[in-house]
Short mmCIF file of C-alpha atoms and ligand atoms in Angstrom, two decimals:
data_model
loop_
_atom_site.label_atom_id
_atom_site.label_comp_id
_atom_site.label_asym_id
_atom_site.label_seq_id
_atom_site.Cartn_x
_atom_site.Cartn_y
_atom_site.Cartn_z
CA UNK T 1 10.73 -21.04 -17.86
CA UNK T 2 11.95 -23.56 -20.43
CA UNK T 3 12.39 -22.25 -23.98
CA UNK T 4 9.70 -24.51 -25.51
CA UNK T 5 7.17 -23.34 -22.95
CA UNK T 6 8.07 -19.71 -23.62
CA UNK T 7 7.45 -20.22 -27.35
CA UNK T 8 4.15 -21.95 -26.56
CA UNK T 9 3.14 -19.06 -24.31
CA UNK T 10 3.99 -16.54 -27.04
CA UNK T 11 1.72 -18.37 -29.44
CA UNK T 12 -1.15 -18.59 -27.00
CA UNK T 13 -4.28 -16.54 -27.63
CA UNK T 14 -4.24 -15.26 -24.03
CA UNK T 15 -0.74 -13.87 -24.55
CA UNK T 16 -1.67 -12.20 -27.83
CA UNK T 17 -4.87 -10.74 -26.39
CA UNK T 18 -2.93 -9.40 -23.41
CA UNK T 19 -0.25 -8.00 -25.71
CA UNK T 20 -2.83 -6.21 -27.83
CA UNK T 21 -4.58 -4.96 -24.74
CA UNK T 22 -1.24 -3.69 -23.34
CA UNK T 23 -0.22 -2.06 -26.65
CA UNK T 24 -3.58 -0.34 -27.14
CA UNK T 25 -3.62 0.84 -23.52
CA UNK T 26 -0.01 2.13 -23.73
CA UNK T 27 -0.69 3.96 -27.01
CA UNK T 28 -3.83 5.54 -25.58
CA UNK T 29 -1.87 6.59 -22.49
CA UNK T 30 0.90 8.12 -24.64
CA UNK T 31 -1.69 10.03 -26.66
CA UNK T 32 -3.29 11.26 -23.44
CA UNK T 33 0.16 12.29 -22.16
CA UNK T 34 0.92 14.15 -25.39
CA UNK T 35 -2.41 15.93 -25.26
CA UNK T 36 -1.94 17.06 -21.65
CA UNK T 37 1.71 17.97 -22.25
CA UNK T 38 0.84 20.24 -25.18
CA UNK T 39 -2.10 21.70 -23.22
CA UNK T 40 0.01 22.43 -20.13
CA UNK T 41 3.06 23.83 -21.94
CA UNK T 42 0.88 26.05 -24.14
CA UNK T 43 -1.00 27.27 -21.11
CA UNK T 44 2.17 27.98 -19.14
CA UNK T 45 3.70 29.85 -22.07
CA UNK T 46 0.54 31.91 -22.58
CA UNK T 47 0.49 32.82 -18.90
CA UNK T 48 4.16 33.80 -18.99
CA UNK T 49 3.69 35.82 -22.17
CA UNK T 50 0.77 37.62 -20.64
CA UNK T 51 2.85 38.45 -17.53
CA UNK T 52 5.70 39.79 -19.68
CA UNK T 53 3.27 41.75 -21.82
CA UNK T 54 1.66 43.26 -18.71
CA UNK T 55 5.10 44.30 -17.46
CA UNK T 56 5.86 46.04 -20.77
CA UNK T 57 2.47 47.77 -20.59
CA UNK T 58 3.35 48.92 -17.05
CA UNK T 59 6.64 50.43 -18.31
CA UNK T 60 4.75 52.03 -21.14
CA UNK T 61 2.38 53.68 -18.67
CA UNK T 62 5.31 54.89 -16.49
CA UNK T 63 7.08 56.21 -19.58
CA UNK T 64 4.01 58.12 -20.67
CA UNK T 65 3.34 59.55 -17.22
CA UNK T 66 6.78 60.01 -15.66
CA UNK T 67 9.34 59.72 -18.44
CA UNK T 68 12.23 57.43 -19.36
CA UNK T 69 14.28 57.82 -16.16
CA UNK T 70 11.41 56.50 -14.07
CA UNK T 71 11.13 53.52 -16.39
CA UNK T 72 14.86 52.78 -15.89
CA UNK T 73 14.61 52.87 -12.11
CA UNK T 74 11.34 50.88 -12.09
CA UNK T 75 13.00 48.23 -14.23
CA UNK T 76 15.98 48.04 -11.87
CA UNK T 77 13.78 47.73 -8.82
CA UNK T 78 11.68 45.07 -10.56
CA UNK T 79 14.71 42.93 -11.51
CA UNK T 80 16.18 43.17 -8.02
CA UNK T 81 12.87 42.29 -6.43
CA UNK T 82 12.22 39.26 -8.66
CA UNK T 83 15.86 38.17 -8.66
CA UNK T 84 18.53 39.17 -11.12
CA UNK T 85 19.03 35.59 -12.18
CA UNK T 86 15.34 35.28 -12.97
CA UNK T 87 14.48 38.39 -14.91
CA UNK T 88 16.25 41.10 -16.92
CA UNK T 89 15.25 44.29 -18.68
CA UNK T 90 16.83 46.15 -21.54
CA UNK T 91 15.78 49.41 -23.09
CA UNK T 92 16.63 49.84 -26.77
CA UNK T 93 16.32 52.38 -29.48
CA UNK T 94 14.24 51.53 -32.48
CA UNK T 95 17.53 50.82 -34.28
CA UNK T 96 18.12 47.89 -31.90
CA UNK T 97 20.88 49.52 -29.88
CA UNK T 98 20.63 49.12 -26.07
CA UNK T 99 20.95 52.21 -23.95
CA UNK T 100 19.97 50.89 -20.53
CA UNK T 101 19.56 47.53 -18.76
CA UNK T 102 19.28 45.72 -15.44
CA UNK T 103 22.23 43.66 -14.13
CA UNK T 104 23.13 41.47 -17.16
CA UNK T 105 25.90 39.41 -15.52
CA UNK T 106 23.86 36.22 -15.86
CA UNK T 107 22.37 37.12 -19.24
CA UNK T 108 25.49 37.96 -21.21
CA UNK T 109 24.78 35.37 -23.93
CA UNK T 110 21.48 36.97 -24.74
CA UNK T 111 21.68 39.40 -27.59
CA UNK T 112 19.15 41.59 -29.31
CA UNK T 113 16.93 40.15 -31.99
CA UNK T 114 16.89 42.97 -34.56
CA UNK T 115 14.30 41.11 -36.56
CA UNK T 116 11.94 41.24 -33.54
CA UNK T 117 12.59 44.97 -33.13
CA UNK T 118 11.94 45.38 -36.86
CA UNK T 119 8.56 43.63 -36.48
CA UNK T 120 7.63 46.05 -33.68
CA UNK T 121 8.56 49.00 -35.83
CA UNK T 122 6.37 47.55 -38.55
CA UNK T 123 3.40 47.68 -36.19
CA UNK T 124 3.25 44.50 -34.09
CA UNK T 125 2.50 45.21 -30.46
CA UNK T 126 4.51 42.30 -28.96
CA UNK T 127 7.12 39.88 -30.25
CA UNK T 128 8.15 36.76 -28.26
CA UNK T 129 10.93 34.21 -28.57
CA UNK T 130 12.28 31.35 -26.52
CA UNK T 131 16.04 30.91 -26.24
CA UNK T 132 18.07 27.95 -25.11
CA UNK T 133 21.39 29.02 -23.65
CA UNK T 134 24.31 26.62 -23.69
CA UNK T 135 25.29 25.48 -20.19
CA UNK T 136 22.00 26.54 -18.61
CA UNK T 137 19.29 23.99 -17.87
CA UNK T 138 16.35 26.36 -18.21
CA UNK T 139 15.21 28.13 -21.31
CA UNK T 140 14.50 31.85 -21.40
CA UNK T 141 11.36 33.52 -22.71
CA UNK T 142 11.98 36.96 -24.21
CA UNK T 143 9.34 39.59 -24.96
CA UNK T 144 9.80 42.80 -27.01
CA UNK T 145 7.40 45.76 -26.90
CA UNK T 146 7.41 49.48 -27.67
CA UNK T 147 6.93 51.55 -24.52
CA UNK T 148 7.29 55.01 -26.00
CA UNK T 149 8.31 56.87 -29.08
CA UNK T 150 11.45 55.12 -30.40
CA UNK T 151 11.96 53.16 -27.17
CA UNK T 152 11.70 49.39 -27.09
CA UNK T 153 11.70 47.28 -23.93
CA UNK T 154 13.26 43.79 -24.01
CA UNK T 155 12.23 41.56 -21.10
CA UNK T 156 13.71 38.15 -20.36
CA UNK T 157 12.33 35.63 -17.90
CA UNK T 158 13.94 32.34 -16.90
CA UNK T 159 11.47 29.48 -17.43
CA UNK T 160 12.85 27.50 -14.48
CA UNK T 161 9.45 27.30 -12.73
CA UNK T 162 7.76 25.97 -15.84
CA UNK T 163 10.57 23.49 -16.48
CA UNK T 164 10.33 22.22 -12.91
CA UNK T 165 6.56 21.96 -13.18
CA UNK T 166 6.77 20.01 -16.46
CA UNK T 167 9.47 17.75 -15.01
CA UNK T 168 7.19 16.92 -12.07
CA UNK T 169 4.28 16.39 -14.46
CA UNK T 170 6.40 14.00 -16.57
CA UNK T 171 7.53 12.11 -13.51
CA UNK T 172 4.03 11.71 -12.05
CA UNK T 173 2.66 10.75 -15.42
CA UNK T 174 5.41 8.18 -15.98
CA UNK T 175 4.91 6.56 -12.57
CA UNK T 176 1.10 6.57 -12.84
CA UNK T 177 1.17 5.25 -16.39
CA UNK T 178 3.67 2.50 -15.57
CA UNK T 179 1.46 1.37 -12.69
CA UNK T 180 -1.66 1.59 -14.85
CA UNK T 181 -0.09 -0.25 -17.80
CA UNK T 182 1.13 -2.99 -15.47
CA UNK T 183 -2.32 -3.27 -13.92
CA UNK T 184 -3.92 -3.23 -17.39
CA UNK T 185 -1.63 -6.03 -18.57
CA UNK T 186 -2.37 -8.09 -15.45
CA UNK T 187 -6.11 -7.44 -15.74
CA UNK T 188 -5.94 -8.18 -19.49
CA UNK T 189 -4.09 -11.43 -18.84
CA UNK T 190 -6.57 -12.39 -16.13
CA UNK T 191 -9.56 -11.55 -18.32
CA UNK T 192 -8.16 -13.37 -21.35
CA UNK T 193 -7.40 -16.44 -19.23
CA UNK T 194 -10.84 -16.32 -17.67
CA UNK T 195 -12.57 -15.88 -21.02
CA UNK T 196 -10.55 -18.68 -22.55
CA UNK T 197 -10.74 -21.02 -19.57
CA UNK T 198 -13.78 -22.68 -21.18
CA UNK T 199 -11.79 -23.28 -24.36
CA UNK T 200 -9.06 -24.80 -22.24
CA UNK T 201 -11.59 -27.09 -20.55
CA UNK T 202 -12.72 -28.26 -23.99
CA UNK T 203 -9.10 -28.78 -25.05
CA UNK T 204 -8.30 -30.65 -21.84
CA UNK T 205 -11.32 -32.91 -22.23
CA UNK T 206 -10.49 -33.53 -25.89
CA UNK T 207 -6.93 -34.49 -24.83
CA UNK T 208 -8.17 -36.81 -22.10
CA UNK T 209 -10.54 -38.62 -24.40
CA UNK T 210 -9.21 -41.84 -25.71
CA UNK T 211 -11.02 -44.54 -27.60
CA UNK T 212 -11.42 -46.54 -24.45
CA UNK T 213 -12.81 -43.64 -22.45
CA UNK T 214 -15.35 -41.66 -24.37
CA UNK T 215 -17.45 -40.94 -21.31
CA UNK T 216 -15.72 -37.67 -20.31
CA UNK T 217 -17.62 -34.43 -20.83
CA UNK T 218 -16.72 -30.75 -20.62
CA UNK T 219 -18.18 -29.17 -17.46
CA UNK T 220 -20.83 -26.53 -18.19
CA UNK T 221 -20.41 -23.48 -15.98
CA UNK T 222 -23.35 -21.35 -17.15
CA UNK T 223 -20.96 -18.40 -16.77
CA UNK T 224 -19.72 -17.53 -20.25
CA UNK T 225 -22.55 -17.97 -22.67
CA UNK T 226 -20.49 -18.46 -25.83
CA UNK T 227 -18.08 -20.87 -24.18
CA UNK T 228 -20.97 -22.81 -22.67
CA UNK T 229 -22.55 -23.09 -26.08
CA UNK T 230 -19.24 -24.45 -27.39
CA UNK T 231 -19.07 -26.89 -24.48
CA UNK T 232 -22.66 -28.05 -25.03
CA UNK T 233 -22.02 -28.53 -28.76
CA UNK T 234 -18.76 -30.34 -28.01
CA UNK T 235 -20.53 -32.61 -25.51
CA UNK T 236 -23.31 -33.31 -28.00
CA UNK T 237 -20.67 -34.23 -30.56
CA UNK T 238 -19.05 -36.53 -28.00
CA UNK T 239 -22.44 -38.15 -27.33
CA UNK T 240 -22.80 -38.85 -31.02
CA UNK T 241 -19.23 -40.16 -31.32
CA UNK T 242 -19.70 -42.34 -28.25
CA UNK T 243 -22.93 -43.77 -29.64
CA UNK T 244 -21.20 -44.35 -32.96
CA UNK T 245 -18.15 -46.05 -31.43
CA UNK T 246 -20.28 -48.21 -29.13
CA UNK T 247 -22.52 -49.07 -32.08
CA UNK T 248 -19.49 -49.94 -34.21
CA UNK T 249 -18.05 -52.07 -31.45
CA UNK T 250 -21.35 -53.90 -31.05
CA UNK T 251 -21.61 -54.23 -34.80
CA UNK T 252 -18.10 -55.70 -34.94
CA UNK T 253 -19.02 -58.24 -32.28
CA UNK T 254 -22.22 -59.12 -34.10
CA UNK T 255 -20.50 -59.43 -37.48
CA UNK T 256 -17.88 -61.73 -35.96
CA UNK T 257 -20.62 -63.77 -34.35
CA UNK T 258 -22.75 -64.01 -37.50
CA UNK T 259 -19.86 -64.71 -39.84
CA UNK T 260 -18.39 -67.40 -37.65
CA UNK T 261 -21.15 -69.99 -38.23
CA UNK T 262 -21.39 -69.82 -42.05
CA UNK T 263 -17.61 -69.70 -42.45
CA UNK T 264 -17.22 -72.64 -40.04
CA UNK T 265 -19.87 -74.53 -42.01
CA UNK T 266 -18.17 -73.81 -45.34
CA UNK T 267 -14.85 -74.93 -43.85
CA UNK T 268 -16.42 -78.11 -42.48
CA UNK T 269 -17.93 -78.95 -45.84
CA UNK T 270 -14.61 -78.32 -47.61
CA UNK T 271 -12.86 -80.56 -45.08
CA UNK T 272 -15.30 -83.43 -45.67
CA UNK T 273 -14.81 -83.04 -49.43
CA UNK T 274 -11.02 -83.07 -49.05
CA UNK T 275 -10.99 -86.09 -46.76
CA UNK T 276 -12.16 -88.21 -49.72
CA UNK T 277 -14.68 -90.00 -47.51
CA UNK T 278 -17.64 -88.64 -49.46
CA UNK T 279 -19.12 -89.98 -52.67
CA UNK T 280 -19.56 -87.86 -55.84
CA UNK T 281 -23.22 -87.39 -54.94
CA UNK T 282 -22.25 -86.15 -51.46
CA UNK T 283 -19.67 -83.81 -53.00
CA UNK T 284 -22.34 -82.28 -55.22
CA UNK T 285 -24.59 -81.75 -52.21
CA UNK T 286 -21.68 -80.20 -50.27
CA UNK T 287 -20.89 -77.90 -53.22
CA UNK T 288 -24.55 -76.88 -53.41
CA UNK T 289 -24.61 -76.11 -49.66
CA UNK T 290 -21.35 -74.16 -49.97
CA UNK T 291 -22.85 -72.06 -52.79
CA UNK T 292 -25.94 -71.49 -50.63
CA UNK T 293 -23.82 -70.30 -47.68
CA UNK T 294 -21.76 -68.11 -49.99
CA UNK T 295 -24.96 -66.61 -51.46
CA UNK T 296 -26.16 -65.81 -47.94
CA UNK T 297 -22.84 -64.15 -47.17
CA UNK T 298 -22.95 -62.22 -50.45
CA UNK T 299 -26.50 -61.15 -49.70
CA UNK T 300 -25.38 -59.92 -46.31
CA UNK T 301 -22.44 -58.00 -47.78
CA UNK T 302 -24.66 -56.47 -50.49
CA UNK T 303 -27.21 -55.40 -47.89
CA UNK T 304 -24.45 -53.81 -45.82
CA UNK T 305 -23.22 -51.92 -48.87
CA UNK T 306 -26.73 -50.77 -49.62
CA UNK T 307 -27.21 -49.49 -46.06
CA UNK T 308 -23.89 -47.65 -46.18
CA UNK T 309 -24.79 -46.04 -49.48
CA UNK T 310 -28.22 -45.01 -48.23
CA UNK T 311 -26.74 -43.67 -44.98
CA UNK T 312 -24.21 -41.63 -46.93
CA UNK T 313 -27.00 -40.34 -49.16
CA UNK T 314 -25.07 -41.59 -52.18
CA UNK T 315 -27.50 -44.30 -53.17
CA UNK T 316 -28.57 -44.95 -56.72
CA UNK T 317 -32.17 -44.13 -55.88
CA UNK T 318 -34.26 -42.43 -58.52
CA UNK T 319 -37.07 -40.48 -56.97
CA UNK T 320 -40.35 -40.61 -58.85
CA UNK T 321 -44.02 -40.61 -57.85
CA UNK T 322 -44.79 -43.98 -56.25
CA UNK T 323 -48.15 -45.25 -55.05
CA UNK T 324 -47.19 -46.72 -51.67
CA UNK T 325 -50.60 -48.39 -51.47
CA UNK T 326 -49.60 -50.50 -54.50
CA UNK T 327 -46.28 -51.34 -52.87
CA UNK T 328 -48.07 -52.55 -49.71
CA UNK T 329 -50.63 -54.53 -51.72
CA UNK T 330 -47.73 -56.13 -53.66
CA UNK T 331 -46.01 -57.13 -50.41
CA UNK T 332 -49.26 -58.62 -49.08
CA UNK T 333 -49.67 -60.65 -52.27
CA UNK T 334 -46.04 -61.81 -52.06
CA UNK T 335 -46.08 -62.76 -48.38
CA UNK T 336 -49.69 -63.98 -48.24
CA UNK T 337 -48.86 -67.61 -49.03
CA UNK T 338 -45.95 -67.62 -46.55
CA UNK T 339 -48.21 -66.29 -43.77
CA UNK T 340 -50.88 -68.79 -44.66
CA UNK T 341 -48.36 -71.65 -44.55
CA UNK T 342 -47.35 -70.54 -41.07
CA UNK T 343 -50.95 -70.38 -39.90
CA UNK T 344 -51.10 -66.57 -39.70
CA UNK T 345 -53.90 -64.26 -40.83
CA UNK T 346 -52.66 -61.41 -43.01
CA UNK T 347 -55.24 -58.62 -43.28
CA UNK T 348 -55.06 -55.10 -44.67
CA UNK T 349 -56.92 -51.83 -44.91
CA UNK T 350 -55.25 -49.70 -47.51
CA UNK T 351 -56.70 -46.79 -49.51
CA UNK T 352 -56.35 -46.90 -53.29
CA UNK T 353 -53.79 -44.16 -53.51
CA UNK T 354 -50.99 -43.14 -51.12
CA UNK T 355 -48.61 -41.14 -53.26
CA UNK T 356 -45.02 -40.53 -52.18
CA UNK T 357 -41.92 -39.48 -54.03
CA UNK T 358 -39.46 -42.32 -53.94
CA UNK T 359 -37.51 -45.18 -55.42
CA UNK T 360 -39.95 -48.02 -56.09
CA UNK T 361 -37.47 -50.87 -55.59
CA UNK T 362 -36.13 -49.46 -52.34
CA UNK T 363 -39.60 -48.86 -50.94
CA UNK T 364 -40.62 -52.40 -51.90
CA UNK T 365 -37.59 -53.69 -50.02
CA UNK T 366 -38.31 -51.62 -46.90
CA UNK T 367 -41.97 -52.74 -46.73
CA UNK T 368 -41.00 -56.36 -47.47
CA UNK T 369 -38.43 -56.38 -44.65
CA UNK T 370 -40.97 -55.21 -42.09
CA UNK T 371 -43.69 -57.61 -43.28
CA UNK T 372 -41.15 -60.45 -43.42
CA UNK T 373 -40.17 -59.74 -39.80
CA UNK T 374 -43.81 -59.65 -38.70
CA UNK T 375 -44.29 -63.13 -40.18
CA UNK T 376 -40.95 -64.37 -38.84
CA UNK T 377 -41.53 -63.23 -35.27
CA UNK T 378 -45.22 -64.12 -34.95
CA UNK T 379 -45.92 -67.65 -33.85
CA UNK T 380 -49.01 -69.49 -35.07
CA UNK T 381 -51.83 -68.83 -34.53
CA UNK T 382 -51.45 -65.10 -34.98
CA UNK T 383 -52.41 -62.17 -37.14
CA UNK T 384 -50.72 -59.43 -39.02
CA UNK T 385 -52.66 -56.33 -39.88
CA UNK T 386 -51.44 -53.73 -42.35
CA UNK T 387 -52.97 -50.26 -42.53
CA UNK T 388 -52.18 -47.30 -44.70
CA UNK T 389 -53.37 -43.77 -43.97
CA UNK T 390 -52.55 -40.16 -44.54
CA UNK T 391 -51.68 -37.92 -41.59
CA UNK T 392 -53.09 -34.64 -42.89
CA UNK T 393 -51.67 -32.53 -40.06
CA UNK T 394 -48.06 -33.22 -40.95
CA UNK T 395 -48.59 -34.24 -44.58
CA UNK T 396 -47.15 -37.70 -44.03
CA UNK T 397 -48.12 -41.08 -45.42
CA UNK T 398 -48.09 -43.82 -42.78
CA UNK T 399 -48.07 -47.56 -43.22
CA UNK T 400 -48.39 -49.50 -39.98
CA UNK T 401 -47.73 -53.23 -39.73
CA UNK T 402 -49.15 -54.71 -36.54
CA UNK T 403 -48.39 -58.25 -35.48
CA UNK T 404 -49.41 -60.38 -32.51
CA UNK T 405 -45.89 -61.79 -32.25
CA UNK T 406 -43.27 -62.29 -29.58
CA UNK T 407 -42.72 -58.55 -29.09
CA UNK T 408 -39.48 -56.74 -28.28
CA UNK T 409 -37.97 -55.97 -24.89
CA UNK T 410 -38.02 -52.23 -23.99
CA UNK T 411 -34.27 -52.44 -23.50
CA UNK T 412 -33.76 -53.71 -27.02
CA UNK T 413 -36.21 -51.39 -28.75
CA UNK T 414 -33.68 -48.59 -29.45
CA UNK T 415 -31.16 -51.11 -30.75
CA UNK T 416 -33.20 -53.09 -33.26
CA UNK T 417 -32.34 -50.63 -36.05
CA UNK T 418 -28.61 -51.06 -35.44
CA UNK T 419 -26.75 -53.08 -37.99
CA UNK T 420 -26.37 -56.75 -37.06
CA UNK T 421 -28.40 -56.36 -33.90
CA UNK T 422 -30.69 -59.29 -33.15
CA UNK T 423 -32.66 -59.89 -29.97
CA UNK T 424 -31.54 -63.04 -28.19
CA UNK T 425 -35.02 -64.56 -28.61
CA UNK T 426 -34.76 -64.28 -32.38
CA UNK T 427 -31.30 -65.76 -32.81
CA UNK T 428 -32.88 -69.11 -33.61
CA UNK T 429 -34.60 -67.67 -36.70
CA UNK T 430 -32.67 -66.96 -39.90
CA UNK T 431 -31.43 -63.46 -40.60
CA UNK T 432 -28.46 -61.17 -40.18
CA UNK T 433 -29.98 -58.33 -38.23
CA UNK T 434 -29.75 -56.04 -41.27
CA UNK T 435 -33.37 -55.92 -42.42
CA UNK T 436 -34.55 -53.09 -40.17
CA UNK T 437 -31.29 -51.11 -40.58
CA UNK T 438 -31.84 -51.17 -44.32
CA UNK T 439 -35.54 -50.31 -43.98
CA UNK T 440 -34.77 -47.33 -41.80
CA UNK T 441 -31.89 -46.15 -44.03
CA UNK T 442 -34.36 -46.27 -46.96
CA UNK T 443 -36.93 -44.30 -44.94
CA UNK T 444 -34.28 -41.68 -44.14
CA UNK T 445 -33.27 -41.38 -47.79
CA UNK T 446 -36.92 -40.55 -48.52
CA UNK T 447 -37.08 -37.97 -45.75
CA UNK T 448 -39.10 -40.26 -43.49
CA UNK T 449 -38.60 -42.67 -40.61
CA UNK T 450 -39.78 -45.89 -38.99
CA UNK T 451 -41.32 -45.91 -35.52
CA UNK T 452 -41.89 -48.94 -33.40
CA UNK T 453 -44.05 -49.80 -30.40
CA UNK T 454 -43.88 -53.22 -28.87
CA UNK T 455 -44.51 -55.25 -25.78
CA UNK T 456 -43.24 -58.70 -25.02
CA UNK T 457 -45.79 -61.43 -25.65
CA UNK T 458 -48.34 -59.02 -27.10
CA UNK T 459 -46.86 -57.95 -30.40
CA UNK T 460 -45.30 -55.06 -32.26
CA UNK T 461 -46.40 -52.16 -34.44
CA UNK T 462 -43.92 -50.89 -37.01
CA UNK T 463 -44.96 -47.63 -38.72
CA UNK T 464 -43.25 -46.46 -41.86
CA UNK T 465 -43.76 -42.68 -42.26
CA UNK T 466 -42.92 -40.93 -45.53
CA UNK T 467 -43.63 -37.39 -46.72
CA UNK T 468 -46.56 -37.37 -49.03
CA UNK T 469 -46.08 -36.32 -52.65
CA UNK T 470 -46.98 -32.64 -52.75
CA UNK T 471 -49.17 -32.75 -55.86
CA UNK T 472 -51.25 -35.73 -54.60
P1 ADP G 501 -33.29 -60.00 -38.67
O1 ADP G 501 -32.57 -60.43 -39.86
O2 ADP G 501 -32.76 -60.59 -37.41
O3 ADP G 501 -34.78 -60.12 -38.77
P2 ADP G 501 -33.83 -57.17 -38.53
O4 ADP G 501 -32.91 -56.03 -38.64
O5 ADP G 501 -34.93 -57.26 -39.51
O6 ADP G 501 -32.93 -58.46 -38.54
O7 ADP G 501 -34.45 -57.13 -37.09
C1 ADP G 501 -33.60 -56.96 -35.97
C2 ADP G 501 -34.16 -57.62 -34.75
O8 ADP G 501 -35.35 -56.96 -34.33
C3 ADP G 501 -34.60 -59.02 -35.02
O9 ADP G 501 -33.51 -59.91 -34.88
C4 ADP G 501 -35.66 -59.24 -33.96
O10 ADP G 501 -35.05 -59.63 -32.76
C5 ADP G 501 -36.25 -57.87 -33.77
N1 ADP G 501 -37.52 -57.75 -34.54
C6 ADP G 501 -37.72 -57.19 -35.74
N2 ADP G 501 -39.02 -57.20 -36.10
C7 ADP G 501 -39.68 -57.82 -35.09
C8 ADP G 501 -41.05 -58.16 -34.87
N3 ADP G 501 -42.00 -57.87 -35.74
N4 ADP G 501 -41.36 -58.77 -33.69
C9 ADP G 501 -40.38 -59.06 -32.79
N5 ADP G 501 -39.09 -58.78 -32.94
C10 ADP G 501 -38.72 -58.17 -34.08
#
């Protein structure tokens, strides 16, 4: 494996999870081993001690019934029967001096622990010790006990059986644990990979996404709930980004399209002026037209800035109680003559008071934009009807502006609030395609929205919904 990949692997979450899993499993296994080891060795020692103690008790009984000589011969027989390399006996005086023993050829290094004999004299019934003898693999367990008046028996037993048993136990444990730890690491690795496979899918999709291909989505498996939730959230975020990028692209196209004509006109006028073919009067007219075009462009730029500010929620709006009914009546008074000139009937049914909390100027602009559109896109003869009402169920104030105009294609309906979007049919009329974007941004700033229903050739209904002022 290349070095860089090894480093990458070491840093991966799967690797760290597996490592932790392996470490915790190994530590638990070691603790389990230690526990069983202590349990087994203690048990073996207790069993051995009890056997040695029983033997001493036996000698004690023989001593009491048949005397010391019988004890000596019983001890000899016992050591020969069990094996002289396995067991030895010594009989001592209370002073610690030996006066009889079994064959001690193999036990020469083992002396007499006077301290142990002293403890017996002081009243202890048994004293044990374990000795390690240089050059011999197995340790020796020694027991001391008084078998009669002034006579102490010392018994030694090679612990070779116990040592062999513990060695086998260690070996089995080591093999089993190695296999189990290996399996645990493999299972841990598999589980970590499986759990994180969803994260990897998200990462892979994120890597594959480029600006030109935003259509990819993370597959949802419905297997791991948390990962699926992440995938769903990630996909929703991608949907939003895709919509945003597509919208921005469309907006870019529209801006280019809408800027081209005024800039071309300004350039044309400047060219005529420069050519010297025009009179002073013509030049003044050209300058006036240039200023007009520039004003239109400035208006467009200012509207864009206002939409951006409102969208970002960083507008300069000052929220105060506003009677929306007054705002609508003001718009009707302002646009009445324009509608009349165009041969349209402008009617209204508005209650006296429709209180909302808002910025008066912004609300005036939003209502004006919608009414202006209704007039713009309704051919004569036609009517525009404005109604204001309170939706008590949801505590909203609604103002609906219904026109009998050209209507909007179903396909275009979701797009009309996009910046610079204009339906093809309306390209002939003046405008930048910013009016509705601004109106909706204003509605959003006020915690409301604008809804639209429309059908081609029949007309449109735009409804501005705003939360009603609580105290009203
Ligand atoms: P514009 O400056 O083009 O009026 P708007 O943002 O106000 O920009 O409106 C966007 C587009 O929505 C318009 O170009 C028009 O095609 C469509 N539209 C808006 N209001 C109406 C309406 N009342 N009837 C028909 N079409 C409309």
